[in-house]
Amino acid sequence: MKTEETQEITCKVNGERITRLVPVRQHLVDFLRMDLQLTGSHIGCEHGVCGACSVRVDGKVVRGCLMLAVQADGQNIVTIEGLTDSGEVADLQAEFVERNALQCGYCTPGQLMTAAELLAEGEISTREEIRTFMSGNYCRCTGYHAIVDAIETTMKRREEASRAPRPAKGKA
Amino acid sequence: MKAPKFSYVRAESVEHACKLLAEHGDEARILAGGQSLIPTLNMRLSRPALLIDINRLEHLAGAIFNGKEVRVGTLTRHADVMLSHMVAKYLPLVAEAIPHVAHVAVRNRGTFGGSVALADPAAEMPACLLALGGRLVLQSVRGTREVAAEDYFHGLYQTARAPDEMLIEALIPPQTSDERSSFKELSRRHGDFAVAGVAARARVKSGTISNVRLVYFGSEVKPTLAKTAMAAAEGKIWNDATAEAVSTALASDLDPMDNLLGKPATKLHWQRVLTQRALDDITSKAKAA
């Protein structure tokens, strides 16, 4: 029987620098969930189809089950916990709650991680473009309509906010 | 499921990776984006003894035009192919195909070279390479060689790459300004594996099409050049009669797989529909230009 090979990794997770010894065959989401107790990233299919495990690695959303923890060495990882704490998607999360864009909630962290990347582009997308962008994240409850509504509304609100005249700064 | 046990080495150079491949041969796998390799490990469909991670070999990433051809490094992420000005300018067929490659999270990590090395029958980039007459550069401790796309894809996940060779880059001649291309794909959901698809290009002059090249994927075991259908279209005005002739000819070029995604006759029908759409698209692009 082959022995379990391990390697030490150092990476940043939600802004915190951490060093751990990991089995080389462990994927990133198992590492986040089991070793760091960051259980917000979910495991659905474990072969890259469902999107429940989506996390941000060096600024880009990736499948957490299709990357090895050992590959996270030197990388900057943001999970749904970090994304929530930063307030980056507070408006999107409020829109999800507003219209029940989730039922069981299992896919929701992944939906938010992917939607955050689309919203970060700062452009207005059509509903069709939103659907295409989100096509890698399965939801078995909502039928997607409310999810697309929440993303579309957030996108439009951000656009309006960016166009609104800014209140004058300073003492005047 | 969880991956079986394996050893893991981070390659420090191409030479280092080639040396490890020479030592371990088929027992080793190159780990690039891992978007196909890791699922097969997680499902235990594959049990390599060693993974050679090339993700730190950053010089293998990027697409550049060297005045003669576009060189796409093996480690170029699909997302970067999508954003590449070089690809948009010189390889419009690839630019049209790339949004069909999986979903954003997979494109952010998956690589051009990984897709070509694996040769999944549903993959878009192998079909584009064959349609564009690209060449592939393979390196091993024995040296470096180039293989034309036409000689590279042998069958279902079978390629000309020897177990000790690593794919370094693709060399793709730029598309000319007098030709138009079109990429059509049929899948159950956007980004899913294609059940049928065509990468097409042709020159169009006053409605007459020439230098036609039609490559089919998804339905076949490997990207397939449809020589009979191409001959049926060559030098003809694109109209109903030509479409009928191409459609008939296609039956002798294709041998669709019989699987859960559909019967061979169904897939041949899909490919015929996509051919019509692709050549309609090519001729209307030419009119618009």
Short mmCIF file of C-alpha atoms in Angstrom, two decimals:
data_model
loop_
_atom_site.label_atom_id
_atom_site.label_comp_id
_atom_site.label_asym_id
_atom_site.label_seq_id
_atom_site.Cartn_x
_atom_site.Cartn_y
_atom_site.Cartn_z
CA MET A 1 0.00 0.00 0.00
CA LYS A 2 1.34 3.37 -0.97
CA THR A 3 2.02 5.69 1.95
CA GLU A 4 0.18 8.99 2.37
CA GLU A 5 2.49 11.67 1.03
CA THR A 6 2.29 15.08 2.69
CA GLN A 7 3.71 18.54 2.05
CA GLU A 8 3.77 21.76 4.01
CA ILE A 9 1.95 24.69 2.46
CA THR A 10 1.72 28.36 3.36
CA CYS A 11 -1.11 30.39 1.95
CA LYS A 12 -3.43 33.24 2.77
CA VAL A 13 -7.01 32.29 3.59
CA ASN A 14 -9.50 35.12 4.04
CA GLY A 15 -6.63 37.48 4.75
CA GLU A 16 -4.95 35.27 7.33
CA ARG A 17 -1.58 33.67 6.67
CA ILE A 18 -1.58 30.00 7.54
CA THR A 19 0.88 27.10 7.36
CA ARG A 20 -0.28 23.48 7.43
CA LEU A 21 0.89 20.02 6.52
CA VAL A 22 -1.49 18.53 3.93
CA PRO A 23 -1.82 15.16 2.22
CA VAL A 24 -0.90 15.83 -1.42
CA ARG A 25 -4.06 14.10 -2.62
CA GLN A 26 -6.38 16.29 -0.53
CA HIS A 27 -8.40 18.75 -2.58
CA LEU A 28 -8.73 22.37 -1.59
CA VAL A 29 -12.30 22.24 -0.30
CA ASP A 30 -11.64 19.32 2.02
CA PHE A 31 -8.68 21.27 3.36
CA LEU A 32 -10.78 24.40 3.92
CA ARG A 33 -13.66 22.50 5.50
CA MET A 34 -11.86 19.88 7.56
CA ASP A 35 -8.55 21.49 8.49
CA LEU A 36 -9.66 25.13 8.75
CA GLN A 37 -13.32 24.50 9.70
CA LEU A 38 -14.44 26.87 6.93
CA THR A 39 -17.57 24.89 6.13
CA GLY A 40 -19.25 27.56 4.02
CA SER A 41 -17.84 26.05 0.84
CA HIS A 42 -19.90 22.98 0.14
CA ILE A 43 -19.12 19.69 -1.53
CA GLY A 44 -21.70 18.55 -4.05
CA CYS A 45 -20.44 16.38 -6.85
CA GLU A 46 -16.69 16.43 -6.23
CA HIS A 47 -15.97 16.31 -9.93
CA GLY A 48 -16.40 19.88 -11.07
CA VAL A 49 -19.98 19.79 -12.30
CA CYS A 50 -22.13 21.42 -9.60
CA GLY A 51 -20.24 24.54 -8.48
CA ALA A 52 -21.14 24.26 -4.78
CA CYS A 53 -17.44 24.31 -3.85
CA SER A 54 -16.57 27.55 -5.73
CA VAL A 55 -13.84 29.58 -4.02
CA ARG A 56 -11.68 32.49 -5.12
CA VAL A 57 -8.00 31.77 -5.74
CA ASP A 58 -5.76 34.73 -6.54
CA GLY A 59 -8.79 36.80 -7.49
CA LYS A 60 -10.49 34.24 -9.74
CA VAL A 61 -13.37 31.90 -8.97
CA VAL A 62 -12.39 28.24 -9.30
CA ARG A 63 -13.76 24.81 -8.46
CA GLY A 64 -12.44 24.00 -4.99
CA CYS A 65 -12.76 20.26 -5.65
CA LEU A 66 -10.62 20.44 -8.82
CA MET A 67 -7.58 21.98 -7.20
CA LEU A 68 -5.29 20.25 -4.73
CA ALA A 69 -4.65 21.87 -1.36
CA VAL A 70 -0.92 21.52 -2.04
CA GLN A 71 -1.41 23.76 -5.09
CA ALA A 72 -2.74 26.53 -2.85
CA ASP A 73 0.80 27.07 -1.55
CA GLY A 74 1.64 30.75 -2.01
CA GLN A 75 -1.88 31.60 -3.17
CA ASN A 76 -4.51 33.94 -1.82
CA ILE A 77 -7.75 32.08 -1.07
CA VAL A 78 -11.08 33.75 -0.33
CA THR A 79 -14.04 31.62 0.73
CA ILE A 80 -17.66 32.63 1.25
CA GLU A 81 -16.78 33.43 4.87
CA GLY A 82 -14.15 35.96 3.78
CA LEU A 83 -16.33 37.35 1.03
CA THR A 84 -19.17 37.88 3.52
CA ASP A 85 -16.92 39.49 6.15
CA SER A 86 -15.51 41.92 3.59
CA GLY A 87 -19.01 43.19 2.76
CA GLU A 88 -18.24 42.89 -0.97
CA VAL A 89 -21.50 41.10 -1.70
CA ALA A 90 -23.66 42.37 1.19
CA ASP A 91 -26.03 43.96 -1.35
CA LEU A 92 -26.27 40.74 -3.38
CA GLN A 93 -26.89 38.69 -0.23
CA ALA A 94 -29.68 41.09 0.76
CA GLU A 95 -31.26 40.62 -2.69
CA PHE A 96 -31.03 36.82 -2.30
CA VAL A 97 -32.88 37.07 1.03
CA GLU A 98 -35.37 39.61 -0.32
CA ARG A 99 -36.71 37.29 -3.02
CA ASN A 100 -35.90 33.83 -1.59
CA ALA A 101 -33.25 33.16 -4.21
CA LEU A 102 -32.46 30.04 -2.20
CA GLN A 103 -34.45 27.27 -0.59
CA CYS A 104 -32.19 24.60 0.84
CA GLY A 105 -29.20 26.94 0.52
CA TYR A 106 -26.71 24.23 -0.35
CA CYS A 107 -25.64 25.84 -3.63
CA THR A 108 -25.85 29.42 -2.37
CA PRO A 109 -22.20 29.99 -1.32
CA GLY A 110 -21.11 28.85 -4.80
CA GLN A 111 -23.76 30.98 -6.49
CA LEU A 112 -22.53 34.03 -4.56
CA MET A 113 -18.85 33.34 -5.30
CA THR A 114 -19.56 33.09 -9.05
CA ALA A 115 -21.95 36.05 -9.13
CA ALA A 116 -19.33 38.14 -7.27
CA GLU A 117 -16.95 37.66 -10.21
CA LEU A 118 -19.58 38.84 -12.70
CA LEU A 119 -20.50 41.84 -10.53
CA ALA A 120 -16.81 42.73 -10.10
CA GLU A 121 -16.59 43.23 -13.87
CA GLY A 122 -18.73 46.32 -13.23
CA GLU A 123 -20.73 46.01 -16.43
CA ILE A 124 -24.43 45.57 -17.03
CA SER A 125 -25.27 42.14 -18.43
CA THR A 126 -28.48 40.94 -20.02
CA ARG A 127 -30.45 38.23 -18.25
CA GLU A 128 -29.24 35.79 -20.89
CA GLU A 129 -25.62 36.76 -20.19
CA ILE A 130 -26.20 36.33 -16.46
CA ARG A 131 -27.65 32.87 -17.06
CA THR A 132 -24.70 31.91 -19.26
CA PHE A 133 -22.19 33.19 -16.69
CA MET A 134 -23.96 31.29 -13.89
CA SER A 135 -24.42 28.12 -15.96
CA GLY A 136 -21.71 26.27 -14.04
CA ASN A 137 -23.60 26.49 -10.74
CA TYR A 138 -26.42 24.03 -10.20
CA CYS A 139 -29.45 24.88 -8.09
CA ARG A 140 -31.99 22.11 -7.65
CA CYS A 141 -34.57 24.19 -5.75
CA THR A 142 -35.23 27.61 -7.19
CA GLY A 143 -35.39 27.12 -10.94
CA TYR A 144 -32.78 29.91 -11.12
CA HIS A 145 -35.26 32.70 -11.81
CA ALA A 146 -34.91 34.40 -8.43
CA ILE A 147 -31.12 33.99 -8.54
CA VAL A 148 -30.96 35.79 -11.89
CA ASP A 149 -33.36 38.44 -10.51
CA ALA A 150 -31.12 39.03 -7.48
CA ILE A 151 -27.97 39.37 -9.59
CA GLU A 152 -29.67 41.61 -12.13
CA THR A 153 -31.08 43.90 -9.44
CA THR A 154 -27.73 44.17 -7.66
CA MET A 155 -26.02 44.95 -10.95
CA LYS A 156 -28.50 47.73 -11.73
CA ARG A 157 -28.38 49.19 -8.21
CA ARG A 158 -24.58 49.34 -8.32
CA GLU A 159 -24.71 50.99 -11.73
CA GLU A 160 -27.22 53.59 -10.48
CA ALA A 161 -25.10 54.24 -7.40
CA SER A 162 -22.01 54.76 -9.54
CA ARG A 163 -23.84 57.32 -11.71
CA ALA A 164 -25.52 59.22 -8.85
CA PRO A 165 -23.94 62.59 -8.05
CA ARG A 166 -21.61 62.19 -5.12
CA PRO A 167 -22.25 64.32 -2.07
CA ALA A 168 -19.58 66.98 -1.72
CA LYS A 169 -16.78 65.92 0.53
CA GLY A 170 -15.22 67.99 3.29
CA LYS A 171 -16.66 70.67 5.49
CA ALA A 172 -18.71 72.68 3.02
CA MET B 1 -15.06 10.39 -3.73
CA LYS B 2 -11.47 11.11 -2.82
CA ALA B 3 -8.42 10.73 -5.02
CA PRO B 4 -6.26 7.64 -4.54
CA LYS B 5 -2.77 8.10 -3.11
CA PHE B 6 -0.13 9.49 -5.42
CA SER B 7 3.19 11.30 -5.26
CA TYR B 8 3.35 14.96 -6.16
CA VAL B 9 6.24 16.94 -7.60
CA ARG B 10 6.25 20.60 -8.55
CA ALA B 11 8.21 20.87 -11.81
CA GLU B 12 10.97 23.48 -11.67
CA SER B 13 11.47 23.58 -15.44
CA VAL B 14 10.32 21.88 -18.62
CA GLU B 15 13.54 19.83 -18.51
CA HIS B 16 12.72 18.73 -14.95
CA ALA B 17 9.19 17.68 -16.02
CA CYS B 18 10.58 15.79 -19.03
CA LYS B 19 13.14 14.02 -16.88
CA LEU B 20 10.38 12.85 -14.52
CA LEU B 21 8.27 11.72 -17.50
CA ALA B 22 11.27 9.79 -18.85
CA GLU B 23 11.68 8.05 -15.49
CA HIS B 24 8.01 7.30 -14.82
CA GLY B 25 6.45 7.16 -18.31
CA ASP B 26 2.78 6.25 -18.29
CA GLU B 27 2.75 6.05 -14.48
CA ALA B 28 3.08 9.85 -14.38
CA ARG B 29 0.63 12.56 -15.39
CA ILE B 30 1.26 16.23 -16.07
CA LEU B 31 -0.96 18.34 -13.83
CA ALA B 32 -1.82 21.62 -15.56
CA GLY B 33 -5.30 23.06 -14.90
CA GLY B 34 -6.45 19.71 -13.56
CA GLN B 35 -10.02 20.29 -14.72
CA SER B 36 -10.23 16.84 -16.32
CA LEU B 37 -7.43 15.03 -14.51
CA ILE B 38 -8.66 15.73 -10.97
CA PRO B 39 -12.23 14.55 -11.67
CA THR B 40 -10.83 11.26 -12.97
CA LEU B 41 -8.74 10.95 -9.79
CA ASN B 42 -11.68 11.84 -7.54
CA MET B 43 -13.78 9.22 -9.30
CA ARG B 44 -10.82 6.80 -9.24
CA LEU B 45 -10.98 6.26 -12.98
CA SER B 46 -7.26 6.90 -13.05
CA ARG B 47 -4.48 5.96 -10.61
CA PRO B 48 -1.22 7.59 -11.64
CA ALA B 49 1.74 7.04 -9.31
CA LEU B 50 3.03 10.57 -9.80
CA LEU B 51 1.57 13.99 -10.61
CA ILE B 52 3.98 16.50 -12.14
CA ASP B 53 2.58 19.95 -11.45
CA ILE B 54 3.62 22.46 -14.14
CA ASN B 55 1.60 25.40 -12.81
CA ARG B 56 4.68 27.35 -11.74
CA LEU B 57 6.21 27.26 -15.25
CA GLU B 58 4.71 30.63 -16.07
CA HIS B 59 6.70 31.07 -19.28
CA LEU B 60 4.47 28.34 -20.77
CA ALA B 61 1.43 30.65 -20.48
CA GLY B 62 0.33 33.26 -23.00
CA ALA B 63 -0.55 33.73 -26.66
CA ILE B 64 1.75 35.76 -28.91
CA PHE B 65 1.94 36.46 -32.65
CA ASN B 66 5.51 36.16 -33.89
CA GLY B 67 4.83 37.61 -37.36
CA LYS B 68 4.22 34.16 -38.83
CA GLU B 69 1.96 32.28 -36.46
CA VAL B 70 0.24 32.51 -33.13
CA ARG B 71 2.03 30.56 -30.40
CA VAL B 72 -0.29 29.47 -27.63
CA GLY B 73 1.64 28.24 -24.61
CA THR B 74 0.42 24.99 -23.08
CA LEU B 75 -0.35 26.63 -19.71
CA THR B 76 -2.51 29.43 -21.18
CA ARG B 77 -5.77 29.38 -19.20
CA HIS B 78 -9.00 29.28 -21.22
CA ALA B 79 -9.99 32.56 -19.52
CA ASP B 80 -6.81 34.19 -20.87
CA VAL B 81 -7.42 32.81 -24.38
CA MET B 82 -10.84 34.46 -24.10
CA LEU B 83 -9.29 37.83 -23.19
CA SER B 84 -6.36 37.61 -25.63
CA HIS B 85 -6.16 40.39 -28.22
CA MET B 86 -3.85 38.18 -30.30
CA VAL B 87 -6.49 35.46 -30.44
CA ALA B 88 -9.28 37.95 -31.20
CA LYS B 89 -7.26 39.50 -34.03
CA TYR B 90 -5.60 36.51 -35.68
CA LEU B 91 -7.76 33.54 -34.67
CA PRO B 92 -11.43 34.60 -34.78
CA LEU B 93 -12.49 30.94 -34.92
CA VAL B 94 -10.85 30.29 -31.54
CA ALA B 95 -12.32 33.51 -30.15
CA GLU B 96 -15.79 32.33 -31.23
CA ALA B 97 -15.25 28.85 -29.78
CA ILE B 98 -13.75 29.70 -26.41
CA PRO B 99 -16.97 30.87 -24.65
CA HIS B 100 -18.29 27.35 -25.26
CA VAL B 101 -15.47 25.86 -23.18
CA ALA B 102 -17.04 24.83 -19.86
CA HIS B 103 -18.00 27.45 -17.28
CA VAL B 104 -16.20 30.46 -15.85
CA ALA B 105 -14.67 28.67 -12.84
CA VAL B 106 -13.32 25.91 -15.10
CA ARG B 107 -12.04 28.41 -17.71
CA ASN B 108 -10.19 30.29 -14.97
CA ARG B 109 -8.08 27.24 -14.23
CA GLY B 110 -8.27 24.89 -17.24
CA THR B 111 -5.56 25.22 -19.87
CA PHE B 112 -5.32 25.19 -23.65
CA GLY B 113 -2.59 22.56 -23.57
CA GLY B 114 -4.44 20.37 -21.11
CA SER B 115 -7.44 20.24 -23.41
CA VAL B 116 -5.28 19.37 -26.42
CA ALA B 117 -3.22 16.79 -24.53
CA LEU B 118 -6.31 15.01 -23.20
CA ALA B 119 -8.11 15.03 -26.58
CA ASP B 120 -11.61 14.67 -25.18
CA PRO B 121 -13.91 14.06 -28.18
CA ALA B 122 -16.21 16.88 -27.04
CA ALA B 123 -13.42 19.44 -26.64
CA GLU B 124 -13.50 22.65 -28.66
CA MET B 125 -9.79 23.51 -28.90
CA PRO B 126 -8.70 20.30 -30.66
CA ALA B 127 -11.38 20.91 -33.32
CA CYS B 128 -10.19 24.50 -33.80
CA LEU B 129 -6.56 23.39 -34.09
CA LEU B 130 -7.46 20.90 -36.79
CA ALA B 131 -9.64 23.43 -38.63
CA LEU B 132 -6.85 26.02 -38.54
CA GLY B 133 -4.06 23.61 -39.54
CA GLY B 134 -2.14 24.12 -36.30
CA ARG B 135 0.95 22.24 -35.16
CA LEU B 136 1.86 20.97 -31.73
CA VAL B 137 5.27 21.11 -30.13
CA LEU B 138 6.19 18.11 -28.00
CA GLN B 139 9.29 17.88 -25.83
CA SER B 140 11.02 15.00 -24.10
CA VAL B 141 14.56 14.14 -22.97
CA ARG B 142 14.96 12.80 -26.52
CA GLY B 143 14.40 16.27 -27.98
CA THR B 144 11.66 18.43 -29.43
CA ARG B 145 9.38 17.66 -32.35
CA GLU B 146 6.41 19.21 -34.12
CA VAL B 147 3.30 17.28 -35.05
CA ALA B 148 0.58 18.64 -37.35
CA ALA B 149 -2.91 18.61 -35.81
CA GLU B 150 -3.96 16.27 -38.64
CA ASP B 151 -1.47 13.67 -37.40
CA TYR B 152 -1.87 14.36 -33.69
CA PHE B 153 -5.42 13.21 -32.87
CA HIS B 154 -5.56 9.42 -33.19
CA GLY B 155 -8.79 8.42 -31.45
CA LEU B 156 -10.73 8.54 -28.22
CA TYR B 157 -8.28 10.27 -25.83
CA GLN B 158 -5.52 8.93 -28.09
CA THR B 159 -2.87 11.24 -29.51
CA ALA B 160 0.57 11.15 -31.11
CA ARG B 161 2.12 12.21 -27.79
CA ALA B 162 4.39 9.49 -26.39
CA PRO B 163 4.21 8.78 -22.62
CA ASP B 164 7.54 10.54 -22.05
CA GLU B 165 6.57 13.66 -24.02
CA MET B 166 5.13 16.92 -22.75
CA LEU B 167 3.05 19.30 -24.86
CA ILE B 168 4.79 22.68 -24.85
CA GLU B 169 2.79 24.89 -27.20
CA ALA B 170 0.55 25.10 -30.25
CA LEU B 171 1.62 26.99 -33.38
CA ILE B 172 -1.38 28.26 -35.32
CA PRO B 173 -1.27 30.10 -38.67
CA PRO B 174 -3.33 33.31 -38.53
CA GLN B 175 -6.64 33.40 -40.37
CA THR B 176 -6.53 35.55 -43.48
CA SER B 177 -8.64 38.67 -43.94
CA ASP B 178 -10.51 37.16 -46.92
CA GLU B 179 -11.80 34.17 -45.00
CA ARG B 180 -14.67 33.81 -42.57
CA SER B 181 -15.19 31.24 -39.87
CA SER B 182 -17.99 29.95 -37.72
CA PHE B 183 -18.21 27.76 -34.65
CA LYS B 184 -21.44 25.97 -33.77
CA GLU B 185 -22.00 23.65 -30.85
CA LEU B 186 -24.94 21.74 -29.44
CA SER B 187 -24.98 20.87 -25.74
CA ARG B 188 -27.66 20.21 -23.13
CA ARG B 189 -26.75 23.33 -21.17
CA HIS B 190 -24.29 26.13 -21.95
CA GLY B 191 -20.78 24.96 -21.13
CA ASP B 192 -21.64 21.27 -20.93
CA PHE B 193 -19.90 18.69 -23.07
CA ALA B 194 -20.84 19.07 -26.72
CA VAL B 195 -23.03 16.36 -28.22
CA ALA B 196 -22.35 17.75 -31.69
CA GLY B 197 -20.32 20.62 -33.06
CA VAL B 198 -18.54 22.04 -36.10
CA ALA B 199 -15.58 24.37 -36.56
CA ALA B 200 -15.86 25.79 -40.07
CA ARG B 201 -13.93 28.22 -42.24
CA ALA B 202 -14.04 29.27 -45.88
CA ARG B 203 -13.27 32.05 -48.30
CA VAL B 204 -16.35 33.72 -49.72
CA LYS B 205 -16.32 35.68 -52.98
CA SER B 206 -19.61 36.88 -54.50
CA GLY B 207 -21.49 34.06 -52.81
CA THR B 208 -19.03 31.35 -53.90
CA ILE B 209 -17.24 29.47 -51.15
CA SER B 210 -13.73 28.04 -51.47
CA ASN B 211 -10.92 26.71 -49.27
CA VAL B 212 -13.69 25.18 -47.20
CA ARG B 213 -12.61 23.37 -44.05
CA LEU B 214 -15.13 21.57 -41.85
CA VAL B 215 -14.13 19.87 -38.61
CA TYR B 216 -16.63 17.93 -36.51
CA PHE B 217 -16.41 17.12 -32.81
CA GLY B 218 -18.65 15.84 -30.04
CA SER B 219 -20.24 13.10 -32.10
CA GLU B 220 -16.99 11.49 -33.28
CA VAL B 221 -14.23 9.74 -31.34
CA LYS B 222 -11.82 12.49 -32.37
CA PRO B 223 -11.96 15.83 -34.19
CA THR B 224 -12.78 14.82 -37.74
CA LEU B 225 -12.03 16.61 -41.01
CA ALA B 226 -15.03 16.04 -43.32
CA LYS B 227 -13.21 15.75 -46.63
CA THR B 228 -16.18 14.58 -48.72
CA ALA B 229 -18.46 17.33 -47.43
CA MET B 230 -15.69 19.87 -47.95
CA ALA B 231 -15.28 18.73 -51.57
CA ALA B 232 -19.07 19.00 -52.07
CA ALA B 233 -18.97 22.64 -50.97
CA GLU B 234 -15.74 23.67 -52.68
CA GLY B 235 -16.16 26.32 -55.38
CA LYS B 236 -19.94 26.29 -55.11
CA ILE B 237 -22.47 29.03 -54.47
CA TRP B 238 -23.89 28.45 -50.99
CA ASN B 239 -27.55 27.69 -51.76
CA ASP B 240 -30.10 24.95 -51.09
CA ALA B 241 -28.62 22.60 -53.71
CA THR B 242 -25.11 22.93 -52.27
CA ALA B 243 -26.46 22.51 -48.75
CA GLU B 244 -28.19 19.30 -49.83
CA ALA B 245 -25.01 17.97 -51.46
CA VAL B 246 -22.91 18.78 -48.37
CA SER B 247 -25.50 17.21 -46.13
CA THR B 248 -25.53 13.98 -48.16
CA ALA B 249 -21.72 13.85 -48.34
CA LEU B 250 -21.41 14.23 -44.58
CA ALA B 251 -22.76 10.70 -44.06
CA SER B 252 -19.57 9.23 -45.54
CA ASP B 253 -17.28 11.46 -43.42
CA LEU B 254 -18.84 10.90 -40.03
CA ASP B 255 -19.20 7.81 -37.88
CA PRO B 256 -21.02 9.12 -34.79
CA MET B 257 -20.62 7.32 -31.47
CA ASP B 258 -23.59 5.41 -30.16
CA ASN B 259 -23.96 6.37 -26.50
CA LEU B 260 -26.30 7.83 -23.89
CA LEU B 261 -26.16 11.22 -25.61
CA GLY B 262 -27.85 9.89 -28.73
CA LYS B 263 -27.98 7.42 -31.59
CA PRO B 264 -25.61 7.81 -34.57
CA ALA B 265 -28.49 8.82 -36.88
CA THR B 266 -29.61 11.52 -34.44
CA LYS B 267 -26.09 12.90 -34.16
CA LEU B 268 -25.61 12.90 -37.94
CA HIS B 269 -28.82 14.92 -38.16
CA TRP B 270 -27.56 17.40 -35.54
CA GLN B 271 -24.27 17.79 -37.39
CA ARG B 272 -26.14 18.45 -40.65
CA VAL B 273 -28.21 21.16 -38.96
CA LEU B 274 -25.07 22.74 -37.46
CA THR B 275 -23.31 22.60 -40.86
CA GLN B 276 -26.18 24.53 -42.45
CA ARG B 277 -26.05 27.11 -39.64
CA ALA B 278 -22.26 27.44 -39.81
CA LEU B 279 -22.15 27.99 -43.58
CA ASP B 280 -25.14 30.36 -43.42
CA ASP B 281 -23.19 32.25 -40.76
CA ILE B 282 -19.99 32.31 -42.85
CA THR B 283 -21.74 33.65 -45.92
CA SER B 284 -23.68 36.27 -43.97
CA LYS B 285 -20.46 37.38 -42.22
CA ALA B 286 -18.90 37.80 -45.68
CA LYS B 287 -21.87 39.90 -46.83
CA ALA B 288 -21.66 42.08 -43.74
CA ALA B 289 -17.93 42.71 -44.21
#
